[in-house]
Amino acid sequence: MKSLGTLFRILAIVLTNVMCGVVGFHYGKMVWGVENAGYSAPASTALLLSIPYLIGIAVCVVLAFVFRTEKQTSAEKHKV
């Protein structure tokens, strides 16, 4: 179970980095579009792309916590 907890912690960190990159890219693209291409939507709509990433990060953090506490309780049960 330790490896699953570690896996979900690493996945949460990777998702935060990917989210920052994707949202930053689309925000910059929207700013350019508003200034040069005549987009009517504000650039802040690019921030809506962070919602699925935030849900995924929250799920990974919860699962990492669950596997961590499960590991601790199983270690206490097997302690002699």
mmCIF file of the N, C-alpha and C atoms, coordinates in Angstrom:
data_MODEL
# 
_entry.id   MODEL 
# 
loop_
_atom_site.group_PDB 
_atom_site.id 
_atom_site.type_symbol 
_atom_site.label_atom_id 
_atom_site.label_alt_id 
_atom_site.label_comp_id 
_atom_site.label_asym_id 
_atom_site.label_entity_id 
_atom_site.label_seq_id 
_atom_site.pdbx_PDB_ins_code 
_atom_site.Cartn_x 
_atom_site.Cartn_y 
_atom_site.Cartn_z 
_atom_site.occupancy 
_atom_site.B_iso_or_equiv 
_atom_site.pdbx_formal_charge 
_atom_site.auth_seq_id 
_atom_site.auth_comp_id 
_atom_site.auth_asym_id 
_atom_site.auth_atom_id 
_atom_site.pdbx_PDB_model_num 
ATOM 1   N N  . MET A 1 1  ? 0.815   -1.199 0.000   1.00 0.00 ? 1  MET A N  1 
ATOM 2   C CA . MET A 1 1  ? 0.000   0.000  0.000   1.00 0.00 ? 1  MET A CA 1 
ATOM 3   C C  . MET A 1 1  ? 0.858   1.263  0.000   1.00 0.00 ? 1  MET A C  1 
ATOM 4   N N  . LYS A 1 2  ? 2.092   1.128  0.486   1.00 0.00 ? 2  LYS A N  1 
ATOM 5   C CA . LYS A 1 2  ? 2.967   2.293  0.501   1.00 0.00 ? 2  LYS A CA 1 
ATOM 6   C C  . LYS A 1 2  ? 3.223   2.787  -0.917  1.00 0.00 ? 2  LYS A C  1 
ATOM 7   N N  . SER A 1 3  ? 3.388   1.853  -1.831  1.00 0.00 ? 3  SER A N  1 
ATOM 8   C CA . SER A 1 3  ? 3.676   2.258  -3.202  1.00 0.00 ? 3  SER A CA 1 
ATOM 9   C C  . SER A 1 3  ? 2.474   2.958  -3.846  1.00 0.00 ? 3  SER A C  1 
ATOM 10  N N  . LEU A 1 4  ? 1.265   2.553  -3.489  1.00 0.00 ? 4  LEU A N  1 
ATOM 11  C CA . LEU A 1 4  ? 0.083   3.224  -4.044  1.00 0.00 ? 4  LEU A CA 1 
ATOM 12  C C  . LEU A 1 4  ? -0.044  4.644  -3.506  1.00 0.00 ? 4  LEU A C  1 
ATOM 13  N N  . GLY A 1 5  ? 0.223   4.824  -2.226  1.00 0.00 ? 5  GLY A N  1 
ATOM 14  C CA . GLY A 1 5  ? 0.189   6.169  -1.651  1.00 0.00 ? 5  GLY A CA 1 
ATOM 15  C C  . GLY A 1 5  ? 1.213   7.079  -2.299  1.00 0.00 ? 5  GLY A C  1 
ATOM 16  N N  . THR A 1 6  ? 2.412   6.542  -2.505  1.00 0.00 ? 6  THR A N  1 
ATOM 17  C CA . THR A 1 6  ? 3.470   7.313  -3.161  1.00 0.00 ? 6  THR A CA 1 
ATOM 18  C C  . THR A 1 6  ? 3.096   7.619  -4.605  1.00 0.00 ? 6  THR A C  1 
ATOM 19  N N  . LEU A 1 7  ? 2.523   6.647  -5.285  1.00 0.00 ? 7  LEU A N  1 
ATOM 20  C CA . LEU A 1 7  ? 2.109   6.848  -6.674  1.00 0.00 ? 7  LEU A CA 1 
ATOM 21  C C  . LEU A 1 7  ? 1.102   7.985  -6.794  1.00 0.00 ? 7  LEU A C  1 
ATOM 22  N N  . PHE A 1 8  ? 0.112   8.014  -5.911  1.00 0.00 ? 8  PHE A N  1 
ATOM 23  C CA . PHE A 1 8  ? -0.907  9.058  -5.996  1.00 0.00 ? 8  PHE A CA 1 
ATOM 24  C C  . PHE A 1 8  ? -0.360  10.416 -5.575  1.00 0.00 ? 8  PHE A C  1 
ATOM 25  N N  . ARG A 1 9  ? 0.609   10.448 -4.652  1.00 0.00 ? 9  ARG A N  1 
ATOM 26  C CA . ARG A 1 9  ? 1.251   11.718 -4.315  1.00 0.00 ? 9  ARG A CA 1 
ATOM 27  C C  . ARG A 1 9  ? 2.009   12.272 -5.517  1.00 0.00 ? 9  ARG A C  1 
ATOM 28  N N  . ILE A 1 10 ? 2.769   11.409 -6.178  1.00 0.00 ? 10 ILE A N  1 
ATOM 29  C CA . ILE A 1 10 ? 3.526   11.841 -7.357  1.00 0.00 ? 10 ILE A CA 1 
ATOM 30  C C  . ILE A 1 10 ? 2.577   12.273 -8.471  1.00 0.00 ? 10 ILE A C  1 
ATOM 31  N N  . LEU A 1 11 ? 1.488   11.534 -8.658  1.00 0.00 ? 11 LEU A N  1 
ATOM 32  C CA . LEU A 1 11 ? 0.511   11.888 -9.689  1.00 0.00 ? 11 LEU A CA 1 
ATOM 33  C C  . LEU A 1 11 ? -0.123  13.251 -9.405  1.00 0.00 ? 11 LEU A C  1 
ATOM 34  N N  . ALA A 1 12 ? -0.399  13.551 -8.137  1.00 0.00 ? 12 ALA A N  1 
ATOM 35  C CA . ALA A 1 12 ? -0.962  14.856 -7.785  1.00 0.00 ? 12 ALA A CA 1 
ATOM 36  C C  . ALA A 1 12 ? 0.021   15.974 -8.111  1.00 0.00 ? 12 ALA A C  1 
ATOM 37  N N  . ILE A 1 13 ? 1.309   15.755 -7.841  1.00 0.00 ? 13 ILE A N  1 
ATOM 38  C CA . ILE A 1 13 ? 2.322   16.771 -8.146  1.00 0.00 ? 13 ILE A CA 1 
ATOM 39  C C  . ILE A 1 13 ? 2.446   16.970 -9.651  1.00 0.00 ? 13 ILE A C  1 
ATOM 40  N N  . VAL A 1 14 ? 2.445   15.873 -10.397 1.00 0.00 ? 14 VAL A N  1 
ATOM 41  C CA . VAL A 1 14 ? 2.543   15.981 -11.857 1.00 0.00 ? 14 VAL A CA 1 
ATOM 42  C C  . VAL A 1 14 ? 1.317   16.703 -12.423 1.00 0.00 ? 14 VAL A C  1 
ATOM 43  N N  . LEU A 1 15 ? 0.144   16.394 -11.896 1.00 0.00 ? 15 LEU A N  1 
ATOM 44  C CA . LEU A 1 15 ? -1.071  17.063 -12.378 1.00 0.00 ? 15 LEU A CA 1 
ATOM 45  C C  . LEU A 1 15 ? -1.040  18.564 -12.106 1.00 0.00 ? 15 LEU A C  1 
ATOM 46  N N  . THR A 1 16 ? -0.488  18.987 -10.969 1.00 0.00 ? 16 THR A N  1 
ATOM 47  C CA . THR A 1 16 ? -0.409  20.426 -10.701 1.00 0.00 ? 16 THR A CA 1 
ATOM 48  C C  . THR A 1 16 ? 0.500   21.111 -11.713 1.00 0.00 ? 16 THR A C  1 
ATOM 49  N N  . ASN A 1 17 ? 1.614   20.461 -12.044 1.00 0.00 ? 17 ASN A N  1 
ATOM 50  C CA . ASN A 1 17 ? 2.526   21.058 -13.024 1.00 0.00 ? 17 ASN A CA 1 
ATOM 51  C C  . ASN A 1 17 ? 1.903   21.103 -14.416 1.00 0.00 ? 17 ASN A C  1 
ATOM 52  N N  . VAL A 1 18 ? 1.225   20.044 -14.802 1.00 0.00 ? 18 VAL A N  1 
ATOM 53  C CA . VAL A 1 18 ? 0.562   20.018 -16.111 1.00 0.00 ? 18 VAL A CA 1 
ATOM 54  C C  . VAL A 1 18 ? -0.543  21.068 -16.157 1.00 0.00 ? 18 VAL A C  1 
ATOM 55  N N  . MET A 1 19 ? -1.301  21.192 -15.071 1.00 0.00 ? 19 MET A N  1 
ATOM 56  C CA . MET A 1 19 ? -2.371  22.182 -15.016 1.00 0.00 ? 19 MET A CA 1 
ATOM 57  C C  . MET A 1 19 ? -1.815  23.586 -15.204 1.00 0.00 ? 19 MET A C  1 
ATOM 58  N N  . CYS A 1 20 ? -0.725  23.904 -14.517 1.00 0.00 ? 20 CYS A N  1 
ATOM 59  C CA . CYS A 1 20 ? -0.133  25.242 -14.653 1.00 0.00 ? 20 CYS A CA 1 
ATOM 60  C C  . CYS A 1 20 ? 0.301   25.506 -16.088 1.00 0.00 ? 20 CYS A C  1 
ATOM 61  N N  . GLY A 1 21 ? 0.910   24.518 -16.714 1.00 0.00 ? 21 GLY A N  1 
ATOM 62  C CA . GLY A 1 21 ? 1.352   24.693 -18.096 1.00 0.00 ? 21 GLY A CA 1 
ATOM 63  C C  . GLY A 1 21 ? 0.204   24.879 -19.065 1.00 0.00 ? 21 GLY A C  1 
ATOM 64  N N  . VAL A 1 22 ? -0.799  24.040 -18.957 1.00 0.00 ? 22 VAL A N  1 
ATOM 65  C CA . VAL A 1 22 ? -1.939  24.093 -19.888 1.00 0.00 ? 22 VAL A CA 1 
ATOM 66  C C  . VAL A 1 22 ? -2.732  25.379 -19.708 1.00 0.00 ? 22 VAL A C  1 
ATOM 67  N N  . VAL A 1 23 ? -3.034  25.725 -18.461 1.00 0.00 ? 23 VAL A N  1 
ATOM 68  C CA . VAL A 1 23 ? -3.822  26.931 -18.214 1.00 0.00 ? 23 VAL A CA 1 
ATOM 69  C C  . VAL A 1 23 ? -3.032  28.176 -18.613 1.00 0.00 ? 23 VAL A C  1 
ATOM 70  N N  . GLY A 1 24 ? -1.742  28.196 -18.305 1.00 0.00 ? 24 GLY A N  1 
ATOM 71  C CA . GLY A 1 24 ? -0.918  29.342 -18.695 1.00 0.00 ? 24 GLY A CA 1 
ATOM 72  C C  . GLY A 1 24 ? -0.846  29.515 -20.202 1.00 0.00 ? 24 GLY A C  1 
ATOM 73  N N  . PHE A 1 25 ? -0.689  28.409 -20.915 1.00 0.00 ? 25 PHE A N  1 
ATOM 74  C CA . PHE A 1 25 ? -0.638  28.477 -22.379 1.00 0.00 ? 25 PHE A CA 1 
ATOM 75  C C  . PHE A 1 25 ? -1.948  29.010 -22.945 1.00 0.00 ? 25 PHE A C  1 
ATOM 76  N N  . HIS A 1 26 ? -3.063  28.461 -22.481 1.00 0.00 ? 26 HIS A N  1 
ATOM 77  C CA . HIS A 1 26 ? -4.356  28.886 -23.020 1.00 0.00 ? 26 HIS A CA 1 
ATOM 78  C C  . HIS A 1 26 ? -4.705  30.315 -22.600 1.00 0.00 ? 26 HIS A C  1 
ATOM 79  N N  . TYR A 1 27 ? -4.261  30.720 -21.414 1.00 0.00 ? 27 TYR A N  1 
ATOM 80  C CA . TYR A 1 27 ? -4.495  32.105 -20.997 1.00 0.00 ? 27 TYR A CA 1 
ATOM 81  C C  . TYR A 1 27 ? -3.742  33.066 -21.916 1.00 0.00 ? 27 TYR A C  1 
ATOM 82  N N  . GLY A 1 28 ? -2.482  32.744 -22.182 1.00 0.00 ? 28 GLY A N  1 
ATOM 83  C CA . GLY A 1 28 ? -1.707  33.584 -23.100 1.00 0.00 ? 28 GLY A CA 1 
ATOM 84  C C  . GLY A 1 28 ? -2.305  33.618 -24.494 1.00 0.00 ? 28 GLY A C  1 
ATOM 85  N N  . LYS A 1 29 ? -2.780  32.476 -24.942 1.00 0.00 ? 29 LYS A N  1 
ATOM 86  C CA . LYS A 1 29 ? -3.417  32.400 -26.260 1.00 0.00 ? 29 LYS A CA 1 
ATOM 87  C C  . LYS A 1 29 ? -4.694  33.244 -26.291 1.00 0.00 ? 29 LYS A C  1 
ATOM 88  N N  . MET A 1 30 ? -5.457  33.218 -25.205 1.00 0.00 ? 30 MET A N  1 
ATOM 89  C CA . MET A 1 30 ? -6.683  34.020 -25.147 1.00 0.00 ? 30 MET A CA 1 
ATOM 90  C C  . MET A 1 30 ? -6.367  35.511 -25.083 1.00 0.00 ? 30 MET A C  1 
ATOM 91  N N  . VAL A 1 31 ? -5.314  35.893 -24.343 1.00 0.00 ? 31 VAL A N  1 
ATOM 92  C CA . VAL A 1 31 ? -4.928  37.305 -24.291 1.00 0.00 ? 31 VAL A CA 1 
ATOM 93  C C  . VAL A 1 31 ? -4.555  37.788 -25.689 1.00 0.00 ? 31 VAL A C  1 
ATOM 94  N N  . TRP A 1 32 ? -3.778  36.986 -26.403 1.00 0.00 ? 32 TRP A N  1 
ATOM 95  C CA . TRP A 1 32 ? -3.410  37.356 -27.769 1.00 0.00 ? 32 TRP A CA 1 
ATOM 96  C C  . TRP A 1 32 ? -4.659  37.462 -28.639 1.00 0.00 ? 32 TRP A C  1 
ATOM 97  N N  . GLY A 1 33 ? -5.571  36.505 -28.490 1.00 0.00 ? 33 GLY A N  1 
ATOM 98  C CA . GLY A 1 33 ? -6.788  36.515 -29.298 1.00 0.00 ? 33 GLY A CA 1 
ATOM 99  C C  . GLY A 1 33 ? -7.666  37.719 -29.025 1.00 0.00 ? 33 GLY A C  1 
ATOM 100 N N  . VAL A 1 34 ? -7.758  38.131 -27.762 1.00 0.00 ? 34 VAL A N  1 
ATOM 101 C CA . VAL A 1 34 ? -8.571  39.302 -27.419 1.00 0.00 ? 34 VAL A CA 1 
ATOM 102 C C  . VAL A 1 34 ? -7.947  40.562 -28.009 1.00 0.00 ? 34 VAL A C  1 
ATOM 103 N N  . GLU A 1 35 ? -6.618  40.657 -27.923 1.00 0.00 ? 35 GLU A N  1 
ATOM 104 C CA . GLU A 1 35 ? -5.944  41.867 -28.406 1.00 0.00 ? 35 GLU A CA 1 
ATOM 105 C C  . GLU A 1 35 ? -5.827  41.920 -29.927 1.00 0.00 ? 35 GLU A C  1 
ATOM 106 N N  . ASN A 1 36 ? -5.611  40.785 -30.570 1.00 0.00 ? 36 ASN A N  1 
ATOM 107 C CA . ASN A 1 36 ? -5.272  40.807 -31.995 1.00 0.00 ? 36 ASN A CA 1 
ATOM 108 C C  . ASN A 1 36 ? -6.310  40.169 -32.916 1.00 0.00 ? 36 ASN A C  1 
ATOM 109 N N  . ALA A 1 37 ? -6.989  39.157 -32.463 1.00 0.00 ? 37 ALA A N  1 
ATOM 110 C CA . ALA A 1 37 ? -7.882  38.421 -33.358 1.00 0.00 ? 37 ALA A CA 1 
ATOM 111 C C  . ALA A 1 37 ? -9.353  38.740 -33.135 1.00 0.00 ? 37 ALA A C  1 
ATOM 112 N N  . GLY A 1 38 ? -9.659  39.576 -32.167 1.00 0.00 ? 38 GLY A N  1 
ATOM 113 C CA . GLY A 1 38 ? -11.035 39.986 -31.964 1.00 0.00 ? 38 GLY A CA 1 
ATOM 114 C C  . GLY A 1 38 ? -11.900 38.995 -31.208 1.00 0.00 ? 38 GLY A C  1 
ATOM 115 N N  . TYR A 1 39 ? -11.290 38.173 -30.349 1.00 0.00 ? 39 TYR A N  1 
ATOM 116 C CA . TYR A 1 39 ? -12.099 37.258 -29.533 1.00 0.00 ? 39 TYR A CA 1 
ATOM 117 C C  . TYR A 1 39 ? -13.000 38.080 -28.625 1.00 0.00 ? 39 TYR A C  1 
ATOM 118 N N  . SER A 1 40 ? -14.223 37.613 -28.424 1.00 0.00 ? 40 SER A N  1 
ATOM 119 C CA . SER A 1 40 ? -15.143 38.355 -27.571 1.00 0.00 ? 40 SER A CA 1 
ATOM 120 C C  . SER A 1 40 ? -15.134 37.857 -26.128 1.00 0.00 ? 40 SER A C  1 
ATOM 121 N N  . ALA A 1 41 ? -14.664 36.651 -25.900 1.00 0.00 ? 41 ALA A N  1 
ATOM 122 C CA . ALA A 1 41 ? -14.616 36.120 -24.538 1.00 0.00 ? 41 ALA A CA 1 
ATOM 123 C C  . ALA A 1 41 ? -13.403 36.684 -23.809 1.00 0.00 ? 41 ALA A C  1 
ATOM 124 N N  . PRO A 1 42 ? -13.536 36.946 -22.511 1.00 0.00 ? 42 PRO A N  1 
ATOM 125 C CA . PRO A 1 42 ? -12.377 37.441 -21.768 1.00 0.00 ? 42 PRO A CA 1 
ATOM 126 C C  . PRO A 1 42 ? -11.322 36.345 -21.606 1.00 0.00 ? 42 PRO A C  1 
ATOM 127 N N  . ALA A 1 43 ? -10.091 36.764 -21.413 1.00 0.00 ? 43 ALA A N  1 
ATOM 128 C CA . ALA A 1 43 ? -8.996  35.801 -21.285 1.00 0.00 ? 43 ALA A CA 1 
ATOM 129 C C  . ALA A 1 43 ? -9.149  34.931 -20.042 1.00 0.00 ? 43 ALA A C  1 
ATOM 130 N N  . SER A 1 44 ? -9.878  35.415 -19.058 1.00 0.00 ? 44 SER A N  1 
ATOM 131 C CA . SER A 1 44 ? -10.036 34.644 -17.818 1.00 0.00 ? 44 SER A CA 1 
ATOM 132 C C  . SER A 1 44 ? -10.849 33.365 -18.021 1.00 0.00 ? 44 SER A C  1 
ATOM 133 N N  . THR A 1 45 ? -11.509 33.221 -19.162 1.00 0.00 ? 45 THR A N  1 
ATOM 134 C CA . THR A 1 45 ? -12.232 31.974 -19.413 1.00 0.00 ? 45 THR A CA 1 
ATOM 135 C C  . THR A 1 45 ? -11.275 30.796 -19.549 1.00 0.00 ? 45 THR A C  1 
ATOM 136 N N  . ALA A 1 46 ? -10.011 31.073 -19.848 1.00 0.00 ? 46 ALA A N  1 
ATOM 137 C CA . ALA A 1 46 ? -9.018  29.997 -19.917 1.00 0.00 ? 46 ALA A CA 1 
ATOM 138 C C  . ALA A 1 46 ? -8.815  29.357 -18.554 1.00 0.00 ? 46 ALA A C  1 
ATOM 139 N N  . LEU A 1 47 ? -9.133  30.081 -17.492 1.00 0.00 ? 47 LEU A N  1 
ATOM 140 C CA . LEU A 1 47 ? -8.978  29.532 -16.143 1.00 0.00 ? 47 LEU A CA 1 
ATOM 141 C C  . LEU A 1 47 ? -9.985  28.418 -15.861 1.00 0.00 ? 47 LEU A C  1 
ATOM 142 N N  . LEU A 1 48 ? -11.041 28.340 -16.653 1.00 0.00 ? 48 LEU A N  1 
ATOM 143 C CA . LEU A 1 48 ? -12.017 27.260 -16.480 1.00 0.00 ? 48 LEU A CA 1 
ATOM 144 C C  . LEU A 1 48 ? -11.408 25.895 -16.790 1.00 0.00 ? 48 LEU A C  1 
ATOM 145 N N  . LEU A 1 49 ? -10.307 25.888 -17.538 1.00 0.00 ? 49 LEU A N  1 
ATOM 146 C CA . LEU A 1 49 ? -9.633  24.622 -17.842 1.00 0.00 ? 49 LEU A CA 1 
ATOM 147 C C  . LEU A 1 49 ? -9.020  23.983 -16.604 1.00 0.00 ? 49 LEU A C  1 
ATOM 148 N N  . SER A 1 50 ? -8.857  24.761 -15.554 1.00 0.00 ? 50 SER A N  1 
ATOM 149 C CA . SER A 1 50 ? -8.240  24.209 -14.345 1.00 0.00 ? 50 SER A CA 1 
ATOM 150 C C  . SER A 1 50 ? -9.204  23.345 -13.536 1.00 0.00 ? 50 SER A C  1 
ATOM 151 N N  . ILE A 1 51 ? -10.497 23.440 -13.781 1.00 0.00 ? 51 ILE A N  1 
ATOM 152 C CA . ILE A 1 51 ? -11.482 22.710 -12.971 1.00 0.00 ? 51 ILE A CA 1 
ATOM 153 C C  . ILE A 1 51 ? -11.291 21.197 -13.041 1.00 0.00 ? 51 ILE A C  1 
ATOM 154 N N  . PRO A 1 52 ? -11.166 20.572 -14.217 1.00 0.00 ? 52 PRO A N  1 
ATOM 155 C CA . PRO A 1 52 ? -10.956 19.119 -14.229 1.00 0.00 ? 52 PRO A CA 1 
ATOM 156 C C  . PRO A 1 52 ? -9.639  18.708 -13.578 1.00 0.00 ? 52 PRO A C  1 
ATOM 157 N N  . TYR A 1 53 ? -8.608  19.536 -13.750 1.00 0.00 ? 53 TYR A N  1 
ATOM 158 C CA . TYR A 1 53 ? -7.327  19.228 -13.114 1.00 0.00 ? 53 TYR A CA 1 
ATOM 159 C C  . TYR A 1 53 ? -7.446  19.295 -11.594 1.00 0.00 ? 53 TYR A C  1 
ATOM 160 N N  . LEU A 1 54 ? -8.155  20.302 -11.094 1.00 0.00 ? 54 LEU A N  1 
ATOM 161 C CA . LEU A 1 54 ? -8.319  20.436 -9.644  1.00 0.00 ? 54 LEU A CA 1 
ATOM 162 C C  . LEU A 1 54 ? -9.092  19.258 -9.060  1.00 0.00 ? 54 LEU A C  1 
ATOM 163 N N  . ILE A 1 55 ? -10.080 18.775 -9.792  1.00 0.00 ? 55 ILE A N  1 
ATOM 164 C CA . ILE A 1 55 ? -10.823 17.597 -9.333  1.00 0.00 ? 55 ILE A CA 1 
ATOM 165 C C  . ILE A 1 55 ? -9.901  16.386 -9.289  1.00 0.00 ? 55 ILE A C  1 
ATOM 166 N N  . GLY A 1 56 ? -9.103  16.200 -10.330 1.00 0.00 ? 56 GLY A N  1 
ATOM 167 C CA . GLY A 1 56 ? -8.159  15.083 -10.360 1.00 0.00 ? 56 GLY A CA 1 
ATOM 168 C C  . GLY A 1 56 ? -7.121  15.171 -9.261  1.00 0.00 ? 56 GLY A C  1 
ATOM 169 N N  . ILE A 1 57 ? -6.630  16.374 -8.989  1.00 0.00 ? 57 ILE A N  1 
ATOM 170 C CA . ILE A 1 57 ? -5.648  16.563 -7.923  1.00 0.00 ? 57 ILE A CA 1 
ATOM 171 C C  . ILE A 1 57 ? -6.273  16.240 -6.574  1.00 0.00 ? 57 ILE A C  1 
ATOM 172 N N  . ALA A 1 58 ? -7.505  16.694 -6.354  1.00 0.00 ? 58 ALA A N  1 
ATOM 173 C CA . ALA A 1 58 ? -8.180  16.411 -5.087  1.00 0.00 ? 58 ALA A CA 1 
ATOM 174 C C  . ALA A 1 58 ? -8.381  14.909 -4.892  1.00 0.00 ? 58 ALA A C  1 
ATOM 175 N N  . VAL A 1 59 ? -8.767  14.209 -5.948  1.00 0.00 ? 59 VAL A N  1 
ATOM 176 C CA . VAL A 1 59 ? -8.952  12.754 -5.860  1.00 0.00 ? 59 VAL A CA 1 
ATOM 177 C C  . VAL A 1 59 ? -7.632  12.071 -5.534  1.00 0.00 ? 59 VAL A C  1 
ATOM 178 N N  . CYS A 1 60 ? -6.557  12.492 -6.178  1.00 0.00 ? 60 CYS A N  1 
ATOM 179 C CA . CYS A 1 60 ? -5.241  11.885 -5.921  1.00 0.00 ? 60 CYS A CA 1 
ATOM 180 C C  . CYS A 1 60 ? -4.784  12.130 -4.489  1.00 0.00 ? 60 CYS A C  1 
ATOM 181 N N  . VAL A 1 61 ? -5.012  13.330 -3.978  1.00 0.00 ? 61 VAL A N  1 
ATOM 182 C CA . VAL A 1 61 ? -4.611  13.638 -2.603  1.00 0.00 ? 61 VAL A CA 1 
ATOM 183 C C  . VAL A 1 61 ? -5.416  12.800 -1.615  1.00 0.00 ? 61 VAL A C  1 
ATOM 184 N N  . VAL A 1 62 ? -6.710  12.671 -1.848  1.00 0.00 ? 62 VAL A N  1 
ATOM 185 C CA . VAL A 1 62 ? -7.549  11.862 -0.955  1.00 0.00 ? 62 VAL A CA 1 
ATOM 186 C C  . VAL A 1 62 ? -7.113  10.402 -0.992  1.00 0.00 ? 62 VAL A C  1 
ATOM 187 N N  . LEU A 1 63 ? -6.862  9.865  -2.182  1.00 0.00 ? 63 LEU A N  1 
ATOM 188 C CA . LEU A 1 63 ? -6.427  8.470  -2.285  1.00 0.00 ? 63 LEU A CA 1 
ATOM 189 C C  . LEU A 1 63 ? -5.063  8.260  -1.645  1.00 0.00 ? 63 LEU A C  1 
ATOM 190 N N  . ALA A 1 64 ? -4.154  9.209  -1.809  1.00 0.00 ? 64 ALA A N  1 
ATOM 191 C CA . ALA A 1 64 ? -2.841  9.097  -1.166  1.00 0.00 ? 64 ALA A CA 1 
ATOM 192 C C  . ALA A 1 64 ? -2.994  9.085  0.346   1.00 0.00 ? 64 ALA A C  1 
ATOM 193 N N  . PHE A 1 65 ? -3.887  9.921  0.865   1.00 0.00 ? 65 PHE A N  1 
ATOM 194 C CA . PHE A 1 65 ? -4.123  9.948  2.311   1.00 0.00 ? 65 PHE A CA 1 
ATOM 195 C C  . PHE A 1 65 ? -4.752  8.642  2.787   1.00 0.00 ? 65 PHE A C  1 
ATOM 196 N N  . VAL A 1 66 ? -5.705  8.117  2.026   1.00 0.00 ? 66 VAL A N  1 
ATOM 197 C CA . VAL A 1 66 ? -6.367  6.860  2.401   1.00 0.00 ? 66 VAL A CA 1 
ATOM 198 C C  . VAL A 1 66 ? -5.365  5.718  2.431   1.00 0.00 ? 66 VAL A C  1 
ATOM 199 N N  . PHE A 1 67 ? -4.531  5.611  1.412   1.00 0.00 ? 67 PHE A N  1 
ATOM 200 C CA . PHE A 1 67 ? -3.552  4.528  1.375   1.00 0.00 ? 67 PHE A CA 1 
ATOM 201 C C  . PHE A 1 67 ? -2.494  4.700  2.458   1.00 0.00 ? 67 PHE A C  1 
ATOM 202 N N  . ARG A 1 68 ? -2.175  5.941  2.809   1.00 0.00 ? 68 ARG A N  1 
ATOM 203 C CA . ARG A 1 68 ? -1.198  6.183  3.870   1.00 0.00 ? 68 ARG A CA 1 
ATOM 204 C C  . ARG A 1 68 ? -1.763  5.755  5.221   1.00 0.00 ? 68 ARG A C  1 
ATOM 205 N N  . THR A 1 69 ? -3.009  6.133  5.513   1.00 0.00 ? 69 THR A N  1 
ATOM 206 C CA . THR A 1 69 ? -3.598  5.759  6.793   1.00 0.00 ? 69 THR A CA 1 
ATOM 207 C C  . THR A 1 69 ? -3.866  4.261  6.846   1.00 0.00 ? 69 THR A C  1 
ATOM 208 N N  . GLU A 1 70 ? -4.212  3.665  5.707   1.00 0.00 ? 70 GLU A N  1 
ATOM 209 C CA . GLU A 1 70 ? -4.435  2.220  5.668   1.00 0.00 ? 70 GLU A CA 1 
ATOM 210 C C  . GLU A 1 70 ? -3.134  1.485  5.971   1.00 0.00 ? 70 GLU A C  1 
ATOM 211 N N  . LYS A 1 71 ? -2.029  2.007  5.465   1.00 0.00 ? 71 LYS A N  1 
ATOM 212 C CA . LYS A 1 71 ? -0.721  1.404  5.719   1.00 0.00 ? 71 LYS A CA 1 
ATOM 213 C C  . LYS A 1 71 ? -0.383  1.506  7.201   1.00 0.00 ? 71 LYS A C  1 
ATOM 214 N N  . GLN A 1 72 ? -0.671  2.655  7.809   1.00 0.00 ? 72 GLN A N  1 
ATOM 215 C CA . GLN A 1 72 ? -0.357  2.841  9.219   1.00 0.00 ? 72 GLN A CA 1 
ATOM 216 C C  . GLN A 1 72 ? -1.206  1.932  10.098  1.00 0.00 ? 72 GLN A C  1 
ATOM 217 N N  . THR A 1 73 ? -2.483  1.780  9.777   1.00 0.00 ? 73 THR A N  1 
ATOM 218 C CA . THR A 1 73 ? -3.331  0.920  10.599  1.00 0.00 ? 73 THR A CA 1 
ATOM 219 C C  . THR A 1 73 ? -2.961  -0.544 10.433  1.00 0.00 ? 73 THR A C  1 
ATOM 220 N N  . SER A 1 74 ? -2.570  -0.950 9.233   1.00 0.00 ? 74 SER A N  1 
ATOM 221 C CA . SER A 1 74 ? -2.170  -2.343 9.037   1.00 0.00 ? 74 SER A CA 1 
ATOM 222 C C  . SER A 1 74 ? -0.839  -2.614 9.729   1.00 0.00 ? 74 SER A C  1 
ATOM 223 N N  . ALA A 1 75 ? 0.039   -1.624 9.800   1.00 0.00 ? 75 ALA A N  1 
ATOM 224 C CA . ALA A 1 75 ? 1.310   -1.803 10.503  1.00 0.00 ? 75 ALA A CA 1 
ATOM 225 C C  . ALA A 1 75 ? 1.070   -1.938 12.002  1.00 0.00 ? 75 ALA A C  1 
ATOM 226 N N  . GLU A 1 76 ? 0.096   -1.217 12.540  1.00 0.00 ? 76 GLU A N  1 
ATOM 227 C CA . GLU A 1 76 ? -0.217  -1.314 13.967  1.00 0.00 ? 76 GLU A CA 1 
ATOM 228 C C  . GLU A 1 76 ? -0.858  -2.656 14.296  1.00 0.00 ? 76 GLU A C  1 
ATOM 229 N N  . LYS A 1 77 ? -1.637  -3.207 13.388  1.00 0.00 ? 77 LYS A N  1 
ATOM 230 C CA . LYS A 1 77 ? -2.274  -4.500 13.626  1.00 0.00 ? 77 LYS A CA 1 
ATOM 231 C C  . LYS A 1 77 ? -1.252  -5.620 13.663  1.00 0.00 ? 77 LYS A C  1 
ATOM 232 N N  . HIS A 1 78 ? -0.222  -5.535 12.817  1.00 0.00 ? 78 HIS A N  1 
ATOM 233 C CA . HIS A 1 78 ? 0.770   -6.600 12.728  1.00 0.00 ? 78 HIS A CA 1 
ATOM 234 C C  . HIS A 1 78 ? 1.923   -6.408 13.701  1.00 0.00 ? 78 HIS A C  1 
ATOM 235 N N  . LYS A 1 79 ? 1.886   -5.335 14.455  1.00 0.00 ? 79 LYS A N  1 
ATOM 236 C CA . LYS A 1 79 ? 2.951   -5.070 15.419  1.00 0.00 ? 79 LYS A CA 1 
ATOM 237 C C  . LYS A 1 79 ? 2.831   -6.055 16.582  1.00 0.00 ? 79 LYS A C  1 
ATOM 238 N N  . VAL A 1 80 ? 3.951   -6.640 16.949  1.00 0.00 ? 80 VAL A N  1 
ATOM 239 C CA . VAL A 1 80 ? 3.927   -7.648 18.025  1.00 0.00 ? 80 VAL A CA 1 
ATOM 240 C C  . VAL A 1 80 ? 4.306   -7.030 19.329  1.00 0.00 ? 80 VAL A C  1 
# 
